[in-house]
Amino acid sequence: MDRIPDPAVVVLGGRVAWTGRRSLLPPEWVGARTVDGRGCWATPGFVDPHTHLLFGGDRSGEFNRRLHGATYAEIAAEGGGILETVRATRTASVADLASAGEARLAELHLRGVVHVEAKTGYGLDLESESRLLEAYAFLRRAGWSLDVTLLPGHEVAPEFAGDAEANARAIAEDWLPELVRRHPGVAAFCDVFVEKGVFSVDQGRRIFQSGQALGLAPRVHADELGWTGGAELAAELGAASADHLMFCSEAGIASMAAAGVTPVLLPGTTLFLGMRDWAPARRMIEAGCAVALASDFNPGSCPCLDPLLVLRLGCLQLRMTFEEAFTAMTLHPARSLRRRDLGHLHPGARAAILLWDLADPLELVYWLGADFRPEFPLAEEP
Ligand code: NIG
Ligand code: FE
């Protein structure tokens, strides 16, 4: 993370054309129209590389049960948890899903998030997953900067209860090809919840390989509630990311580093589930991984749209330095989404610039709980 004293950023046609010390500004730009940053810090906008943005209903009832002692796994085993949200999502209209999505994206944007990865996964059947893609396509047409990930393997669907194998086959052989055929160009990635009691590494591999044949790069829900070998699978497949990783093994870390897989860590989820198993961010960084942070925004394990909470937990619980955590909210998530024009302010970057009225950006973490909002000097539309 470079800090440039008394800087200037040249923007041309929505892109950064030059960044550096104002005293070195090339003469051709000297007469350009200027926007005064008034001594604020200019940073790239945040990129959130893991959200479950669209769903119906909420799970505040379940949350209260957890406060009274029930566990996330117990609630899921009784048919609550993800499946409760699936029921609410299946009965919501595309218009309702899209308008809830728009409100959530607006919340994120206010707090400086300029690009979001968003998953399906609360439909769990062909028609409902298709409706989620329709809502995402609508949000993109409305101008939101989104990457969409297909996640029909988010949980074993109620229609396949007790038969994950048949569900995995339906996803790999029928649903993914049909969803891509119906909604060309909407999804760029594919995800599977590889976890004990959900989909196995073998089932995950077959779903991901089907996705890869359709041009969808893998992002893996890996080693979230226990070790399953999800990180190793991500490395084997050359995945764009492996996400969660609270129970990632040393071999998994080494294989992600060697394969260039971006670990995406979601400390808000560890917090909200009341777990103490923080993902081993330091060991990943020491192994050479380009660690990213994300919100995991979803109604069950992290109903939180606050990027500053994620940044703060990155520093305070994952023990990242401020520079590591800030890079994990900008450059590294953009890398995991294969976007070279986000997460930095070098030439070629999208001019999604934030201004922070602070003496130092470190204060974003230091003033714990403060609800800092950035300004958008170029009033870039979302
Ligand atoms: O990332 N791991 C699976 N999916 C979500 C939880 C979804 C839910 O509880 O609704 C997660 O933690
Ligand atoms: Fe998730």
mmCIF file of C-alpha atoms in Angstrom, residues 10 17 96 127 290:
data_model
loop_
_atom_site.group_PDB
_atom_site.id
_atom_site.type_symbol
_atom_site.label_atom_id
_atom_site.label_comp_id
_atom_site.label_asym_id
_atom_site.label_seq_id
_atom_site.Cartn_x
_atom_site.Cartn_y
_atom_site.Cartn_z
ATOM 1 C CA VAL A 10 -5.839 12.588 -13.165
ATOM 2 C CA ALA A 17 -4.818 8.389 -16.285
ATOM 3 C CA ASP A 96 -39.196 -7.869 -4.533
ATOM 4 C CA GLU A 127 -36.663 -22.123 -11.529
ATOM 5 C CA ALA A 290 -2.809 -12.473 -1.267
#
